[in-house]
XYZ file of C-alpha atoms in Angstrom:
426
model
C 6.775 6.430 21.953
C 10.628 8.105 21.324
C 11.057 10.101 19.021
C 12.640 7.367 16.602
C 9.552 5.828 16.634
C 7.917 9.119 15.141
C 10.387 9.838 12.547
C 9.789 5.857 11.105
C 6.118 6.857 11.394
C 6.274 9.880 9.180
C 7.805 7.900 6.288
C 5.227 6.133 5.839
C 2.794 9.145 6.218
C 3.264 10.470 2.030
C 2.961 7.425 0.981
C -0.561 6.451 2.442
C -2.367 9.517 2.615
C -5.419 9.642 1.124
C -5.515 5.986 -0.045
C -8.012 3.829 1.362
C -7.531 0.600 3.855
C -10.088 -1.986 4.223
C -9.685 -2.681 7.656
C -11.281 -6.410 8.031
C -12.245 -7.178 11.903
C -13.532 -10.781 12.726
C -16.914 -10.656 15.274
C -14.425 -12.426 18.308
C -12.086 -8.914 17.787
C -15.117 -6.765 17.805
C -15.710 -8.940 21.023
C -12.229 -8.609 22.122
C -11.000 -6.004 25.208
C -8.810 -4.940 22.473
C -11.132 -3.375 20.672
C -11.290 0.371 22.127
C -7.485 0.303 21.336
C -8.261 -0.636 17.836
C -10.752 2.403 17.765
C -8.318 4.558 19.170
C -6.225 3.088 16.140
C -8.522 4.401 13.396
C -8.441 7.345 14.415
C -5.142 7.343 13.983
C -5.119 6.322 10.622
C -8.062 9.324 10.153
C -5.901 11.974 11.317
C -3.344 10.544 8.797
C -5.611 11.109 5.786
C -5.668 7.983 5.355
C -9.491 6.859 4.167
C -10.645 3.809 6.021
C -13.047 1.009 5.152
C -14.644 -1.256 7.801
C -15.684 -4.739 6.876
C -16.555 -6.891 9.996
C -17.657 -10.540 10.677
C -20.497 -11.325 13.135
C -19.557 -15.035 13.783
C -18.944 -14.929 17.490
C -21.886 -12.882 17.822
C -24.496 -14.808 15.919
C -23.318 -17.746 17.389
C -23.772 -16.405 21.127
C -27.214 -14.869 20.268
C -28.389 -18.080 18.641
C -27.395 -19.859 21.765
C -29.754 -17.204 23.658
C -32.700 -17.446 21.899
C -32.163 -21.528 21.709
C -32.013 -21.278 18.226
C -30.171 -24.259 15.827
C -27.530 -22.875 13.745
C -26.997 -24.156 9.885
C -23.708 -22.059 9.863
C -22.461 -18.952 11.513
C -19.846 -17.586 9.309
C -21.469 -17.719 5.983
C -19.577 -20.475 4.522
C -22.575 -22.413 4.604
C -26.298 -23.239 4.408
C -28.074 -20.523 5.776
C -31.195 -21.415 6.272
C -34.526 -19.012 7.848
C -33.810 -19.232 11.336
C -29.930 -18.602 10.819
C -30.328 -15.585 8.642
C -32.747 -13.955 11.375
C -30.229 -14.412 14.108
C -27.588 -12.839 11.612
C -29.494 -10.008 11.145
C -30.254 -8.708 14.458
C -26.686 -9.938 15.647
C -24.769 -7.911 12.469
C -26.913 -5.047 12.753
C -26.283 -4.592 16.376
C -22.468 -5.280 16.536
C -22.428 -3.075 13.668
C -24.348 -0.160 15.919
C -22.067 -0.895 18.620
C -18.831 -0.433 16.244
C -20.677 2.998 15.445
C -21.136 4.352 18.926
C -17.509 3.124 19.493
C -16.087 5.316 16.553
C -18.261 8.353 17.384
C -17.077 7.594 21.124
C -12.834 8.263 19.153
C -14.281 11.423 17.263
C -14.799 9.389 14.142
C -17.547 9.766 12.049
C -19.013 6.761 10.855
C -22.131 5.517 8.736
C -23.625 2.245 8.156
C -24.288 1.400 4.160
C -25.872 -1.499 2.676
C -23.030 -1.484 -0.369
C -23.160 -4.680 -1.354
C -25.375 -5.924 -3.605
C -25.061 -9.816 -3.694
C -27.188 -12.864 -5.347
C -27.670 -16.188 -3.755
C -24.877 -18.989 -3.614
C -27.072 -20.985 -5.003
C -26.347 -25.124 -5.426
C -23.182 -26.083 -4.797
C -22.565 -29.815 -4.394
C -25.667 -30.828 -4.925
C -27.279 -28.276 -1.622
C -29.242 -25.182 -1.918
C -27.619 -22.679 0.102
C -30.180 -21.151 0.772
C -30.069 -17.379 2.183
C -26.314 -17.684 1.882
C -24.897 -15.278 -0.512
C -22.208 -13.940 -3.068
C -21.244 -10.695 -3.538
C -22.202 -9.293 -6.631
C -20.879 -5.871 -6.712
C -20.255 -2.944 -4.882
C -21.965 0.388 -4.845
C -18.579 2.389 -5.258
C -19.945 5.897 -5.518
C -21.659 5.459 -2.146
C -18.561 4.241 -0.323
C -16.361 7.281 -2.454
C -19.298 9.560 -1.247
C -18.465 8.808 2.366
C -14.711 8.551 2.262
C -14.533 12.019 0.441
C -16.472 13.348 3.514
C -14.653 11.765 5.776
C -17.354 9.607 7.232
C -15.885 6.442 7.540
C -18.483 3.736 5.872
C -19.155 0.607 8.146
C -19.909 -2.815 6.058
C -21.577 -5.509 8.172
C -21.480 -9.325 6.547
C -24.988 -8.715 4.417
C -25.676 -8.099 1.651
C -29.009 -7.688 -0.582
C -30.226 -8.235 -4.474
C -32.777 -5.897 -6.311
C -35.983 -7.642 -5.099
C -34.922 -6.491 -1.116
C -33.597 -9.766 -0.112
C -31.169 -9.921 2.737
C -28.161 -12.779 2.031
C -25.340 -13.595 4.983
C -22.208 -13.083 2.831
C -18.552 -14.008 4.813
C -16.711 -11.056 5.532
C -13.457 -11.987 4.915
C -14.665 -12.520 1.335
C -16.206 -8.883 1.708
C -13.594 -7.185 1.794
C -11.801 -8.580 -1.022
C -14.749 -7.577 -3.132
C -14.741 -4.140 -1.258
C -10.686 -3.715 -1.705
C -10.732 -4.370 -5.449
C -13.807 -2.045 -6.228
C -12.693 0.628 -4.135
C -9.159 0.020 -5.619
C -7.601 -0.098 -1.751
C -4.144 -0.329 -0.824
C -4.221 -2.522 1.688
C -6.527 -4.639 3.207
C -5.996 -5.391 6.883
C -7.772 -8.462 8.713
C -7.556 -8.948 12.600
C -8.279 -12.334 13.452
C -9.054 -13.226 16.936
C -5.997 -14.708 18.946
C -7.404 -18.172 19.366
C -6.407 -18.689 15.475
C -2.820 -17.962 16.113
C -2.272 -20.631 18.223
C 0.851 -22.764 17.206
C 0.677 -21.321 13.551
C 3.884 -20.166 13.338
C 3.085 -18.064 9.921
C 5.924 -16.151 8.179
C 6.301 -12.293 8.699
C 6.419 -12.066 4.360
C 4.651 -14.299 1.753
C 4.313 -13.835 -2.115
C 0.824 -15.100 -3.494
C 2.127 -18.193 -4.755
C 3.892 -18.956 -1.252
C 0.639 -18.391 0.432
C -0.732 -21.222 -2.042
C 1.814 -23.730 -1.363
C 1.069 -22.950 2.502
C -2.794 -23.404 2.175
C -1.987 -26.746 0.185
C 0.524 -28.144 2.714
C -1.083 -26.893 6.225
C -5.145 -27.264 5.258
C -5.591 -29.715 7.774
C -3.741 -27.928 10.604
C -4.320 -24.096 9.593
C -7.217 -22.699 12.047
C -10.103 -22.055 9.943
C -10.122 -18.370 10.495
C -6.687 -18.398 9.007
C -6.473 -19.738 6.299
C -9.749 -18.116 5.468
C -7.958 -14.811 5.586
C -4.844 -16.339 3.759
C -6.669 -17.564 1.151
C -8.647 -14.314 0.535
C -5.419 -12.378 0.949
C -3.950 -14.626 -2.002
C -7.021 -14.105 -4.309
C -7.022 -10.293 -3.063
C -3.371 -9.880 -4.496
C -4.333 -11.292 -7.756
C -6.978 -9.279 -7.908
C -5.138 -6.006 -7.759
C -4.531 -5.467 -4.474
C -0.759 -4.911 -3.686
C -0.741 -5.893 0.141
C -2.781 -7.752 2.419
C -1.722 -8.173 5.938
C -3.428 -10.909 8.486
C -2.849 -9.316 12.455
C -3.945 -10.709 15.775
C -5.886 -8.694 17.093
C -5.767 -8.565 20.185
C -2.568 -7.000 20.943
C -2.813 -3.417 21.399
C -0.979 -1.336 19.000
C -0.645 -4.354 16.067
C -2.525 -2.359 13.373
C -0.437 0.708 14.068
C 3.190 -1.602 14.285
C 2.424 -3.272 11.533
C 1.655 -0.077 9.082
C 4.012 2.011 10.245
C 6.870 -0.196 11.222
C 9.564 -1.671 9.303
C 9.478 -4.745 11.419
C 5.897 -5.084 11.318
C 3.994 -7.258 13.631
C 1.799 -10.142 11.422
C 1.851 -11.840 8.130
C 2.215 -9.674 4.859
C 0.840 -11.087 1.563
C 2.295 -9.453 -1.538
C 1.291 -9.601 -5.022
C 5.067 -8.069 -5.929
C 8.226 -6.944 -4.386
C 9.984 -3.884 -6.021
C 13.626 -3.921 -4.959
C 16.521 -1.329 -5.817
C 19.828 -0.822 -4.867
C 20.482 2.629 -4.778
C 23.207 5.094 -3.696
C 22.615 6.613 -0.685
C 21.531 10.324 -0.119
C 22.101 12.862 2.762
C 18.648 12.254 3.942
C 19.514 8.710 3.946
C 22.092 8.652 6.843
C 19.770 8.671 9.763
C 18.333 5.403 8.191
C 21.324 3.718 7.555
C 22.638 4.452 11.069
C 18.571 3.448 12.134
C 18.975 0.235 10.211
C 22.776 -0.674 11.882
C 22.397 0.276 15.397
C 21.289 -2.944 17.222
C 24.006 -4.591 14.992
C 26.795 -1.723 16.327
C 25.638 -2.146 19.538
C 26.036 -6.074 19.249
C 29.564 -5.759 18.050
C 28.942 -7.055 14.428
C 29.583 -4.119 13.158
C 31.719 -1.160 13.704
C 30.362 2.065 14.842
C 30.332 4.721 12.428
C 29.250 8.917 12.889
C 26.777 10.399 11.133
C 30.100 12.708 9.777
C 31.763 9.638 9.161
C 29.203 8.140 6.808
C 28.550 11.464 5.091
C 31.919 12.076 4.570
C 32.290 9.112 2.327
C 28.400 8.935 1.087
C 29.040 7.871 -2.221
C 30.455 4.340 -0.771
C 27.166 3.489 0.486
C 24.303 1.615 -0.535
C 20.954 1.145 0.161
C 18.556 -2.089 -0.416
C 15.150 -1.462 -0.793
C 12.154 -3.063 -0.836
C 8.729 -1.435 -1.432
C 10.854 1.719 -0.771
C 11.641 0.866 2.614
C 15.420 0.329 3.304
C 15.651 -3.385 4.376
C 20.099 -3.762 3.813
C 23.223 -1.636 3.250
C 26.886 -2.326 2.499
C 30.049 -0.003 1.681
C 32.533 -0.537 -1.185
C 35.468 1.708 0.578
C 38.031 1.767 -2.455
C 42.058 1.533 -1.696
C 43.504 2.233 -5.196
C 46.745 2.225 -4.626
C 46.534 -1.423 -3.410
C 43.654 -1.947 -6.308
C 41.379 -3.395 -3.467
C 38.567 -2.486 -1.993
C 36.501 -3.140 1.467
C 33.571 -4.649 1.621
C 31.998 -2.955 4.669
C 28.909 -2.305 6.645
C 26.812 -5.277 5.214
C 23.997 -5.767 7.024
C 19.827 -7.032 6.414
C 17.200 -6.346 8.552
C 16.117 -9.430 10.711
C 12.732 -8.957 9.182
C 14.238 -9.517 6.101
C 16.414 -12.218 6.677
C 17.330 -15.560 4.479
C 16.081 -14.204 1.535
C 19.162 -13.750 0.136
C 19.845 -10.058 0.329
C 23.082 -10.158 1.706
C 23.906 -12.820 -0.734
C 22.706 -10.143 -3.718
C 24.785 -7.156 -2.121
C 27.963 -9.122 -1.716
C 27.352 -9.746 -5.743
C 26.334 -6.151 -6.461
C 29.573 -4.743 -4.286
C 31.848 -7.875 -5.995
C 30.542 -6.397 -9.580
C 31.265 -2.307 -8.247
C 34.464 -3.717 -8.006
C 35.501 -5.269 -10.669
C 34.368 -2.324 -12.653
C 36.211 0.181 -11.000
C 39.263 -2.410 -11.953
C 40.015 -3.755 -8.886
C 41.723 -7.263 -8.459
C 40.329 -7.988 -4.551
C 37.977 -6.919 -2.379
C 38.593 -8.202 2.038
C 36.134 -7.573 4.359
C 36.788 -7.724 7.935
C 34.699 -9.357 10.719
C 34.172 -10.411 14.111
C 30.580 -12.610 14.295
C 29.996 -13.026 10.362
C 33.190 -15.100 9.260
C 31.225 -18.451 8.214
C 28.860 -16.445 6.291
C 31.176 -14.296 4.272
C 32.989 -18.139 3.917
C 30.235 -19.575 2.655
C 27.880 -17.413 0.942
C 30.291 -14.653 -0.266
C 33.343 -17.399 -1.136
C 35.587 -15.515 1.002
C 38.847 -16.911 2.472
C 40.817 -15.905 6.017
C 44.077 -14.444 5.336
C 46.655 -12.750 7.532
C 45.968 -9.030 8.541
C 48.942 -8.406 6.587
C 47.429 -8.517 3.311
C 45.503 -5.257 4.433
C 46.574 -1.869 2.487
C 48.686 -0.226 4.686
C 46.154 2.958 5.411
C 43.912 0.445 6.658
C 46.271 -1.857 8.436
C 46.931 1.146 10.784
C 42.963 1.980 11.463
C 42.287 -1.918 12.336
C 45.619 -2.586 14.805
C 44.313 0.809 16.486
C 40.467 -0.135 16.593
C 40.979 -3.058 19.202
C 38.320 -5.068 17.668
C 40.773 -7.889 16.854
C 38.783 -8.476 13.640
C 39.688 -11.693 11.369
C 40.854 -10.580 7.888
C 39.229 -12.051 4.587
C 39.778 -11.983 0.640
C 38.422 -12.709 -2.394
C 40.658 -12.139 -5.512
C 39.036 -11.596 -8.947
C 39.732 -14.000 -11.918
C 41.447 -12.689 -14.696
């Protein structure tokens, strides 16, 4: 890690401490080689102040203990039937991956406790079959999981759950943790699905709740299972109150962490809303500007500007946000004696590309203009002519028509930079 990568850590670090994650973990992660990493990972989250959750599956476990004991599953991921037999094997399988997740935490300094929160009721019929010992969660015993987190003890939820009369039910995790999140009132809730489910998905790094409907609809017959599980828990999550839900695979080392504390992130986010500003930017705002620009200055898109250079002319800058994490800039550099201005430094994060942000600042910098009284604004460009053509209605003129101040600064630069305009209507 550089020391970049700590200062984009500690951005995030107000803004999450001492909410709570429900950290999801499918049975085949639990499984995984990945999984001391992922440990490691909590406790890195711990140290944070932020108060974590875990909710695991027991799929891949049940299975491979029912195929010990020669035992005939109904269902092994509590979608279905569950009939005697199954919910045995689920029990001793949950109960000892769930033992084994303790010893791991206590193994990361972690202190961890097993609690039977959920209190669920049978499935019931559906479709015309009993389900059996196959159950719903009913509610969630909040004050014992609040008991725990304000302790620090880090409460471990298998996939079981039990009614007032002692029964035991098999409840799916995924749809756990939902139940957990909204209860609890979480922030996020984070699932790690095994890396067999990725395979050929091709999911998008950002989805809004009604995007992640359309997906399910279009892709449910070529969406691995364990997917769109977790996509379609995320969705109903989000309505539910929970602002983000991220699906990760995990087993690549360091994905939790990347995608939390990242502005790239690493899986799929599902958001319930998007809060966007443009904003001025501030002093303490530089160092993310020139953060958020240097693989583009380094590509030759754009040109390379100081930190004195940027300060010096502060109040030309602008910052796009979303979720209060700078995504795109631009500059409105203002020439009044030639009643023009330069539209400069555009640029959106790839993360956060075609989504029309640059499309929205080229309209936000056009309407600075024009209320400053400007008649034109020209940008200049060496990779990004078609765009500022096409999406920004830009046209190539002659270096000529540059105000003579800058006409001097761009035959010195050497970047040999094509010239374009866009003159206001009257």
């Amino acid at each position: 890690m550089n020391v970049s990568d700590l200062r984009e850590i500690l951005q995030y670090v107000p803004r999450f401490r001492e909410r709570v994650f429900v950290i999801a973990i499918d049975g085949e992660v639990a499984a995984s080689d990945n999984f001391p990493n992922i440990l490691l990972d909590l406790a890195v989250l711990r140290s944070l102040s932020i108060k974590v959750v875990l909710v695991h599956g027991a799929a891949h476990q049940i299975t491979e203990l029912a195929a010990a004991r020669g035992v005939k599953l109904s269902n092994a991921d509590g979608t279905g039937v569950t009939d005697t037999a199954t919910l045995q094997v689920s029990i001793d399988a949950a109960i000892r991956l769930t033992n084994e997740i303790m010893e791991g935490l206590s193994a990361v300094d972690l202190r961890a406790a097993y609690i039977n929160a959920m209190i669920a009721h049978p499935a019931g019929i559906l479709g015309g079959v009993d389900q059996q010992y196959t159950g719903r969660v009913e509610r969630v015993d909040v004050k014992a999981l609040k008991l725990l987190l304000d302790e620090g003890i880090c409460p471990i939820i298998p996939p079981l759950g039990f009614d007032g009369e002692g029964r035991t039910f098999r409840v799916n995790s995924d749809a756990a943790a939902v139940e957990v999140a909204e209860e609890l009132g979480a922030s996020k809730i984070i699932y790690l699905a095994p890396h067999s489910a990725f395979a050929g998905e091709g999911l998008p790094r950002q989805v809004s709740v009604a995007e992640t409907n359309d997906l399910l609809k279009r892709r449910k017959d070529d969406l691995a299972p364990s997917i769109w599980s977790k996509l379609d828990c995320a969705a109903r999550a989000c309505v539910q109150g929970v602002l983000r839900v991220h699906v990760l695979d995990g087993s690549v080392n360091e994905a939790l962490l990347t995608e939390i504390f990242s502005h790239e992130g690493f899986g799929t986010m599902v958001y319930s809303n998007e809060y966007q500003q443009i904003r001025r930017i501030f002093k303490k705002d530089v160092r993310a500007v020139m953060s958020l620009i240097r693989q583009s200055v380094k590509n030759e898109e754009l040109v390379r500007r100081t930190r004195t250079e940027i300060t010096e002319k502060i109040e030309d800058y602008w910052l796009l946000e979303v979720d209060r994490t700078p995504v795109a800039c631009v500059a409105l550099h203002v020439y009044p004696e030639d009643a023009s201005g330069e539209l400069a430094c555009l640029y959106v994060s790839k993360t956060h590309e075609n989504q029309g942000y640059g499309r929205k600042l080229m309209a936000f910098v056009e309407n600075i203009a024009r209320e400053k009284g400007l008649k034109r604004i020209f940008a200049l460009s060496t990779q990004a002519v078609h765009y500022l053509q096409q999406k920004g209605g830009f046209v190539e003129v002659a270096p000529e028509r540059l105000p003579a101040v800058r006409r001097i600064k761009y035959e010195t630069s050497g970047r040999n930079s094509r010239v374009l305009e866009k003159i206001f209507s009257a």
